[in-house]
Short mmCIF file of C-alpha atoms and ligand atoms in Angstrom, two decimals:
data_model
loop_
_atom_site.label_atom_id
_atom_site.label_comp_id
_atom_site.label_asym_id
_atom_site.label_seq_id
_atom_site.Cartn_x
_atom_site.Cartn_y
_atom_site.Cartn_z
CA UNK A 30 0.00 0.00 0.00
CA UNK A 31 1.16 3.55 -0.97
CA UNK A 32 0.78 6.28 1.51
CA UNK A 33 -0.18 9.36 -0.10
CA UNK A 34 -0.91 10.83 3.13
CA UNK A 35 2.43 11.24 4.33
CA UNK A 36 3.09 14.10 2.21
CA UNK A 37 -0.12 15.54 3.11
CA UNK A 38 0.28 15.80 6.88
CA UNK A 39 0.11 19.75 7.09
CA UNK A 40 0.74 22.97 5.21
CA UNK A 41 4.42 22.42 4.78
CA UNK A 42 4.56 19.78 2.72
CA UNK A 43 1.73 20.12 1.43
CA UNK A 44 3.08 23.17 -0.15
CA UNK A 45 6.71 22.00 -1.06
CA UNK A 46 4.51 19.20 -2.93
CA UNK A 47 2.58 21.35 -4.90
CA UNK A 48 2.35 21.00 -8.98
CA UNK A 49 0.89 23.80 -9.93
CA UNK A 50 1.21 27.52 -8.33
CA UNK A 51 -0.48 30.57 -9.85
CA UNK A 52 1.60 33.89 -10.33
CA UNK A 53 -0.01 37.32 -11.43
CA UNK A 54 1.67 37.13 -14.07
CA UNK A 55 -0.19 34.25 -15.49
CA UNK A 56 -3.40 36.77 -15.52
CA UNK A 57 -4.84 38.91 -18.36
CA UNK A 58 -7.05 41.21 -17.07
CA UNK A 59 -10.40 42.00 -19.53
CA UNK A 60 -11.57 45.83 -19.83
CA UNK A 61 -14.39 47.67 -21.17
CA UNK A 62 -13.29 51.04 -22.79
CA UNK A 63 -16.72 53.31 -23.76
CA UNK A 64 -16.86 56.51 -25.81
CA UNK A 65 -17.90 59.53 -23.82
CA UNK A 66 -17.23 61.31 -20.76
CA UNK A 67 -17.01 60.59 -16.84
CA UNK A 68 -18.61 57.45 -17.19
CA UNK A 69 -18.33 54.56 -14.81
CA UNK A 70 -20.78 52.33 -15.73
CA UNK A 71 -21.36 48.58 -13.27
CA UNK A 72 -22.36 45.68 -15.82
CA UNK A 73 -25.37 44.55 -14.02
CA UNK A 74 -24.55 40.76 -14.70
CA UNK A 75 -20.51 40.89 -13.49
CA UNK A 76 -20.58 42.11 -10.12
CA UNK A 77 -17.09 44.13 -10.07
CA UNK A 78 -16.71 44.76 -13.90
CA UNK A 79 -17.61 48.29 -15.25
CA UNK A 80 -17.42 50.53 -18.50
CA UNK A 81 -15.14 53.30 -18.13
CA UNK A 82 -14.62 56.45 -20.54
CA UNK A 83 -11.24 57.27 -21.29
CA UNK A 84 -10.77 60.03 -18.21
CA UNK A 85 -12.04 57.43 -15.83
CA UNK A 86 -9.51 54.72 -16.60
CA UNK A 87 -6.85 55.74 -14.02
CA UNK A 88 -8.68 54.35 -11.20
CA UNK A 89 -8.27 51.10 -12.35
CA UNK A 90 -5.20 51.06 -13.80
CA UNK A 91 -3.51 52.10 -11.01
CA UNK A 92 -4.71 48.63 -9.78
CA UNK A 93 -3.74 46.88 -12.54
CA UNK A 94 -0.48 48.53 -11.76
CA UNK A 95 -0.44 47.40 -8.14
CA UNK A 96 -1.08 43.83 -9.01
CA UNK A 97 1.65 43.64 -11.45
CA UNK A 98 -0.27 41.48 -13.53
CA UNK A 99 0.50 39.97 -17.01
CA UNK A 100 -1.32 43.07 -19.08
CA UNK A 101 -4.90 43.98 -19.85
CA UNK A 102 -7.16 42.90 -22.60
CA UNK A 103 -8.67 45.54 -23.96
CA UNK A 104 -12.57 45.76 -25.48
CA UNK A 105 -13.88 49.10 -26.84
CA UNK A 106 -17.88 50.31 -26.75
CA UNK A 107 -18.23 53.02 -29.65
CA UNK A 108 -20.75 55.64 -29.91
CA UNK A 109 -21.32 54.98 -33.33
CA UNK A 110 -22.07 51.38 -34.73
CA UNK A 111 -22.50 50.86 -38.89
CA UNK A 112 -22.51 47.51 -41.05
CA UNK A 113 -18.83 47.53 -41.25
CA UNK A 114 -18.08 48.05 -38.33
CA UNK A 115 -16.11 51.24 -39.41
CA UNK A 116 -15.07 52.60 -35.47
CA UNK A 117 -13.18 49.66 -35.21
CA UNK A 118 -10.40 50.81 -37.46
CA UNK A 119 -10.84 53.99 -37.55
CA UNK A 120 -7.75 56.11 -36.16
CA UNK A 121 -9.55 57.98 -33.87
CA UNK A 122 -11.53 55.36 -32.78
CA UNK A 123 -12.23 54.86 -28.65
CA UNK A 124 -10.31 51.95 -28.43
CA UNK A 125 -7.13 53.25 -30.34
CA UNK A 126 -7.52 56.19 -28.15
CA UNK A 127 -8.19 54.55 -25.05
CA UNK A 128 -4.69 52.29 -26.33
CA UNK A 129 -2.49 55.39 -26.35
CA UNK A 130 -3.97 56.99 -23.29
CA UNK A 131 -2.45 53.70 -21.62
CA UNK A 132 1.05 53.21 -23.92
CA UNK A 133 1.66 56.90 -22.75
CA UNK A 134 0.57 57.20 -18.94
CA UNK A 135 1.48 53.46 -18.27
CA UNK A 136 4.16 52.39 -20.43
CA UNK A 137 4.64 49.33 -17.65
CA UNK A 138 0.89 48.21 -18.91
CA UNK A 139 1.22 45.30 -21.26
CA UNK A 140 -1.61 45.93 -23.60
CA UNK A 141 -3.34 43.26 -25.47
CA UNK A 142 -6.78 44.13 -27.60
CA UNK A 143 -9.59 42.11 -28.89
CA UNK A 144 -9.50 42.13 -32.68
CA UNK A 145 -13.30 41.58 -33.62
CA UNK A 146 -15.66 43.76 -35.50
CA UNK A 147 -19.40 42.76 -33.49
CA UNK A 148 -18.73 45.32 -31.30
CA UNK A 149 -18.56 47.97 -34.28
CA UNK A 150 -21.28 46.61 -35.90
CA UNK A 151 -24.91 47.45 -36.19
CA UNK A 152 -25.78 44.00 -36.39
CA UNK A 153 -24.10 43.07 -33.87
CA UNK A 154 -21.91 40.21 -35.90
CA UNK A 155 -18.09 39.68 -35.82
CA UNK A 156 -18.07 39.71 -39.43
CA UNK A 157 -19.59 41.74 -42.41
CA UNK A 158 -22.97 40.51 -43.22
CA UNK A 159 -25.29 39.63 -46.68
CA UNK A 160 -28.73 38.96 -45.65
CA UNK A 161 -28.34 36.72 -42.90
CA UNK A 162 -25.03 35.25 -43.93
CA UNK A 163 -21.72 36.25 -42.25
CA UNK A 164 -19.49 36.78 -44.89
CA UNK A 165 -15.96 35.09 -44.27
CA UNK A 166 -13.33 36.32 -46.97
CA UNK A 167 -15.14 39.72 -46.81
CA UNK A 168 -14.11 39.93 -43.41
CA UNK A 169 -10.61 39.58 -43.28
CA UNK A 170 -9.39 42.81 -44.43
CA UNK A 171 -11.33 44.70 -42.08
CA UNK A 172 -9.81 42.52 -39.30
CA UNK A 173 -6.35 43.16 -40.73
CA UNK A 174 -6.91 46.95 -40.60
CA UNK A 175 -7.94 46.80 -37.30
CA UNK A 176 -5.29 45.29 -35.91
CA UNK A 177 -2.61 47.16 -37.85
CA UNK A 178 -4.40 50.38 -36.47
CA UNK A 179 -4.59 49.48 -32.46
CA UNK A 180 -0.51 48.25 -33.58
CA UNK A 181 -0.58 52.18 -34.42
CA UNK A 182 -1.90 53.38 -31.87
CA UNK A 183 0.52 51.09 -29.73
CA UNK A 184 -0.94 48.08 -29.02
CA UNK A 185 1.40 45.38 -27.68
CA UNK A 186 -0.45 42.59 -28.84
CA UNK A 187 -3.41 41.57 -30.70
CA UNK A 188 -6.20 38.83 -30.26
CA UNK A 189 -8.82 38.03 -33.19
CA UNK A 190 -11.67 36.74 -31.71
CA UNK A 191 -14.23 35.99 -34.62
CA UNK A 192 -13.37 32.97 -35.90
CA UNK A 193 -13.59 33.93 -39.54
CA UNK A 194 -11.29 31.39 -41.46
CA UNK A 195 -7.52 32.96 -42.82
CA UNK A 196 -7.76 35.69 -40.17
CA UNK A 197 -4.31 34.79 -38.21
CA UNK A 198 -2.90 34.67 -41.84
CA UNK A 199 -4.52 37.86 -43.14
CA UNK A 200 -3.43 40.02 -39.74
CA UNK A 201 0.10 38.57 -39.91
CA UNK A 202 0.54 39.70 -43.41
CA UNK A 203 -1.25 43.18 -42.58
CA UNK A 204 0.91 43.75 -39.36
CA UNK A 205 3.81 42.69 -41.10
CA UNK A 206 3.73 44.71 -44.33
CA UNK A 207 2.59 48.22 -42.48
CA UNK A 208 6.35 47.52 -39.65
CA UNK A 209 4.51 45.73 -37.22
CA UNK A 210 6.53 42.31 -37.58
CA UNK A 211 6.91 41.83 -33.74
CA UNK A 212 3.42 42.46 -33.02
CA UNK A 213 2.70 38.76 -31.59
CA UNK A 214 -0.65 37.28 -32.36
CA UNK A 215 -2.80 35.44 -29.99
CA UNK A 216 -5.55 34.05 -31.82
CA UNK A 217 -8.75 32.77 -30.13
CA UNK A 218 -8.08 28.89 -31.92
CA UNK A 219 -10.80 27.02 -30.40
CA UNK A 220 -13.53 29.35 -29.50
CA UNK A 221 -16.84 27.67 -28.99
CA UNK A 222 -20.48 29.08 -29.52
CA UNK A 223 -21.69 29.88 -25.91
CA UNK A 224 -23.97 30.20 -23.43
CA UNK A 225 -21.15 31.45 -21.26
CA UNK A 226 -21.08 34.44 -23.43
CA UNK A 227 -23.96 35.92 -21.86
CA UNK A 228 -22.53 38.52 -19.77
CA UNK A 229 -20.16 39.59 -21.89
CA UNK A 230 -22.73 40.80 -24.52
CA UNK A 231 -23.94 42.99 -21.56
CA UNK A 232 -21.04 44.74 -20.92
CA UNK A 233 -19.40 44.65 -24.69
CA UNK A 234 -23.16 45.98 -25.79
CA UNK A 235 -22.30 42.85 -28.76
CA UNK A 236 -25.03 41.08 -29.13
CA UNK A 237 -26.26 39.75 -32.63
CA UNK A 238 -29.09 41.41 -33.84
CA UNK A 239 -30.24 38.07 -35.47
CA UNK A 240 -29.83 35.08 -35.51
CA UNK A 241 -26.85 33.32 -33.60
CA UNK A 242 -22.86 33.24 -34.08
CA UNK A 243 -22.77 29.21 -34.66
CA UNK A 244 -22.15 29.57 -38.33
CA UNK A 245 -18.27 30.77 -37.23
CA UNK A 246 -17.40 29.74 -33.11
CA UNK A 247 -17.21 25.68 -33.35
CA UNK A 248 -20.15 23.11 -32.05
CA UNK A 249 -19.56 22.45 -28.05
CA UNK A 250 -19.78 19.08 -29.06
CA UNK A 251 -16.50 19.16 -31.09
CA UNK A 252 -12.91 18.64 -29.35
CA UNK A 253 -11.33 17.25 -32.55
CA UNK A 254 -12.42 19.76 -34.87
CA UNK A 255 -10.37 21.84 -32.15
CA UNK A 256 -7.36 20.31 -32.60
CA UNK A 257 -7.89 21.37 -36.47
CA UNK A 258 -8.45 24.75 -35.68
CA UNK A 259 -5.55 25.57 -33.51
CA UNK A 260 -3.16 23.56 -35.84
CA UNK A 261 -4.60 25.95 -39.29
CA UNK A 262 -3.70 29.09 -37.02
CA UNK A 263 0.17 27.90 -35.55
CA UNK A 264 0.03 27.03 -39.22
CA UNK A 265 -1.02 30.83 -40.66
CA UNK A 266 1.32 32.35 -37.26
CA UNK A 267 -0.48 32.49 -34.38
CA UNK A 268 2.22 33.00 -31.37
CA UNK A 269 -0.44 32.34 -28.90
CA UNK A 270 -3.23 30.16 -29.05
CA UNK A 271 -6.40 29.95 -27.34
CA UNK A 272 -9.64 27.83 -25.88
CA UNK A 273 -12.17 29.31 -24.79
CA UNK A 274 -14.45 29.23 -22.34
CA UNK A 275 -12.54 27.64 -19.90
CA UNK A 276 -14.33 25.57 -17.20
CA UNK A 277 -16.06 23.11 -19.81
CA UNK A 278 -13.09 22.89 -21.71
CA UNK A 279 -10.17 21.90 -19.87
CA UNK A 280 -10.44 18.74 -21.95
CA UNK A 281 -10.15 20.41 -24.85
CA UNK A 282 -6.89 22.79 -23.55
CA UNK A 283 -5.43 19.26 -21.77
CA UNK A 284 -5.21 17.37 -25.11
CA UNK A 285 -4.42 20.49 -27.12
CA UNK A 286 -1.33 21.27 -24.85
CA UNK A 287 -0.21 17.93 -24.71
CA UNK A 288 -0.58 18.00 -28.37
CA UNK A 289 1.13 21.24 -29.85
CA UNK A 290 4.37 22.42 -28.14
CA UNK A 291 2.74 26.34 -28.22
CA UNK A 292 2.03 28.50 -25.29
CA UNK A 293 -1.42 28.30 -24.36
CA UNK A 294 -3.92 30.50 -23.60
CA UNK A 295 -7.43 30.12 -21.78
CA UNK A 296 -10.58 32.50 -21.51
CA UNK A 297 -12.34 32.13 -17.70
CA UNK A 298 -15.21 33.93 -19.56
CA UNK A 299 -18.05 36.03 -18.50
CA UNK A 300 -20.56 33.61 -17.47
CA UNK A 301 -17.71 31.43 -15.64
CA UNK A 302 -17.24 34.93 -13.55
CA UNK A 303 -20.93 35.72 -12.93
CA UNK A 304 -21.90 32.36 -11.57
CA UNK A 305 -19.32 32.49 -9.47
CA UNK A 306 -20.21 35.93 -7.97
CA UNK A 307 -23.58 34.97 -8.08
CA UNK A 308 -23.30 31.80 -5.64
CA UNK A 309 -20.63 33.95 -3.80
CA UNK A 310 -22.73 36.56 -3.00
CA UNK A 311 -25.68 34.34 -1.65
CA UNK A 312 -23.07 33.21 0.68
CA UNK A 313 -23.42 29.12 -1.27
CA UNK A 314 -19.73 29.25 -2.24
CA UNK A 315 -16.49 30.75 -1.04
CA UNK A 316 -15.69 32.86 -3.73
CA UNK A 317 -11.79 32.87 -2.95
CA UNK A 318 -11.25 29.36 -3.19
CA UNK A 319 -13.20 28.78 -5.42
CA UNK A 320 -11.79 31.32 -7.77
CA UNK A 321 -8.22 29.73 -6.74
CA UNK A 322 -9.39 26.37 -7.69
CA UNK A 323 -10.55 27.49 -10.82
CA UNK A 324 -7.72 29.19 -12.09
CA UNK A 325 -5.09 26.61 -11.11
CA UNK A 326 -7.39 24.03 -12.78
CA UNK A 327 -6.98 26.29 -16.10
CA UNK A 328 -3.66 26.02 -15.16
CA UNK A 329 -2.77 22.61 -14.63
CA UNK A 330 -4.48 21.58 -17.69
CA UNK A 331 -1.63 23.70 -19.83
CA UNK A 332 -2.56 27.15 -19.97
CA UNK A 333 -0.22 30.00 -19.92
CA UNK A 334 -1.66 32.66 -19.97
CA UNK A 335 -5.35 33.22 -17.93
CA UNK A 336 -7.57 35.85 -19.14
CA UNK A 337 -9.91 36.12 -16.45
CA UNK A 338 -12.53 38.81 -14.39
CA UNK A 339 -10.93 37.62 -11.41
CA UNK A 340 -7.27 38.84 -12.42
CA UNK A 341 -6.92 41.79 -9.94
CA UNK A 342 -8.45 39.97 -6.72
CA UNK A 343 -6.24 36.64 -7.71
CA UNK A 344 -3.57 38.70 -7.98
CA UNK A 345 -3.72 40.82 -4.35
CA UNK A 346 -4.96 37.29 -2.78
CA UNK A 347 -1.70 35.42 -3.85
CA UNK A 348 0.53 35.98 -1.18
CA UNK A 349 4.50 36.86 -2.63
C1 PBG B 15 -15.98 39.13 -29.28
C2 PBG B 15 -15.71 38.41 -28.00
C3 PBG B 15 -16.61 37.74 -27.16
C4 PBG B 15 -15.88 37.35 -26.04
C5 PBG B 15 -14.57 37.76 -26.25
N1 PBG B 15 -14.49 38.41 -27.47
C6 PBG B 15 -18.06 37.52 -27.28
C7 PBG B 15 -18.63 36.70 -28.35
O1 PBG B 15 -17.93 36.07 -29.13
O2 PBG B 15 -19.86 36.72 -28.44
C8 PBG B 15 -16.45 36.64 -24.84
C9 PBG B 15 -15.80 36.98 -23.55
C10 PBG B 15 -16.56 36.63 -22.34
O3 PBG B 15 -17.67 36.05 -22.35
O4 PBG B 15 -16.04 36.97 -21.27
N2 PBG B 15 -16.05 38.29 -30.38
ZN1 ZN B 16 -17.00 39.20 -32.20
#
């Protein structure tokens, strides 16, 4: 008989045993950037997550400062939405000018921004639209501008999150031909269609006008197909690649990582956050350890990066 206990018998060892230890700077840290003025905005459905205009952003990047995190991700809420989603590249666009605000008052900031157009667009889609068909090829240049403009305005990495086929290929060519070959690209590989989403849509004002987004993001059902997906975009140049949601996929990242020697990234996405705060705040759960659970289970099954809600109060729980 094997005694596991032994090295279980208190804190000590328990701790010099450990596999798996979470650092701050595993942690991406999401943020919603909205046009206008003094604006500090709670998303109803993520407890602790606001909008913030431009002149309101110190307040919480002085925490993002303090917790010495990995970087932000950043998501930006235009005024003005059309079918092509034209805010999203255009050079004074809020989230190009939210990007330099940062890149010039917080240098330290590593700043990573969501490449996707539903944000920008009337509809509501991540990709230009024909009657009620996303178009894919369409697409891609419009992704490709956008990223070489938040590159412009100083963005230190990018993320394309529609799942429009060729994109990692189209922004690496873009990025590369306007001066912007170091730009790295994490790509959002294995991004499923979602009921986790939820939240998100809230706060990111992105949902689809019609219809649904499971003619691009892959079937839940589908772990193999995921495989495909993230070996087409190492393939086209991805740097970083990504599953996401998190929580229901750890099979997915597991396999993936033990798969493709890449670093790995996972999204602990809205609706992972808000039931959590949810059961928290009925007093059902206890949200610290079960947010530390969480995110060294995301950890442990190969990710390298954790883009998560939960970044700043992970980060000032962690003791250093
Ligand atoms: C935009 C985008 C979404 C998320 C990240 N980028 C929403 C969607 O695809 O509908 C989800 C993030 C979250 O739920 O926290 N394409
Ligand atoms: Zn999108």
């Amino acid at each position: 008989m094997q005694r596991f206990r032994r090295l279980r018998r208190d804190e000590r060892i328990r701790s010099m045993m450990r596999e798996t230890r979470l650092h701050p700077k595993d942690f991406i840290y999401p943020m919603f950037v909205m046009e206008g003025e003094n604006i500090k905005n709670p998303v109803d459905s993520m407890p602790g997550v606001y909008q913030y205009s431009i002149d309101r952003l110190d307040e919480i990047l002085e925490r993002v400062r303090k917790a010495d995190i990995g970087g932000i991700m950043l998501f930006g809420i235009p005024a003005h939405k059309d079918e092509r989603g034209s805010q999203a590249y255009a050079k004074d666009g809020v989230t190009q000018r939210a990007v330099s605000y940062i890149k010039k008052n917080y240098p330290e900031i590593y700043i990573v921004v969501d490449v996707c157009l539903c944000e920008y667009t009337s509809h509501g889609h991540c990709g230009m639209v024909c009657g009620d068909e996303i178009l894919n090829d369409e697409t891609l240049p419009l992704l490709a501008k956008m990223a070489v403009s938040l590159a412009e305005a100083g963005a230190d990495m990018v993320a394309p999150s529609d799942m429009m086929d060729g994109r990692v290929e189209a922004i690496r060519d873009a990025l590369d031909l306007a001066g912007f070959s170091q730009t790295p690209i994490m790509a959002y590989s294995a991004k499923f269609a979602s009921a986790y989403y939820g939240p998100f849509r809230d706060a990111a004002h992105s949902a689809p006008g019609f219809g649904d987004r499971k003619s691009y993001q892959m079937d839940f059902a589908n772990g193999q197909e995921a495989l495909r997906e993230i070996a087409e975009d190492i393939e086209e140049g991805a740097d970083i690649v990504m599953v996401k949601p998190g929580l229901a996929y750890l099979d997915v990242l597991k396999e993936a990582a033990m798969e493709f020697e890449m670093p790995f990234a996972v999204y602990n996405v809205s609706g992972e956050y808000s039931m959590v705060k949810a059961a928290a705040a009925k007093g059902w759960i206890d949200e610290k350890r079960i947010v530390t659970e969480n995110l060294t289970a995301m950890k442990r099954a190969g990710a390298k990066i954790i883009i998560t809600y939960h970044a700043l109060d992970a980060a000032e729980w962690l003791e250093r």
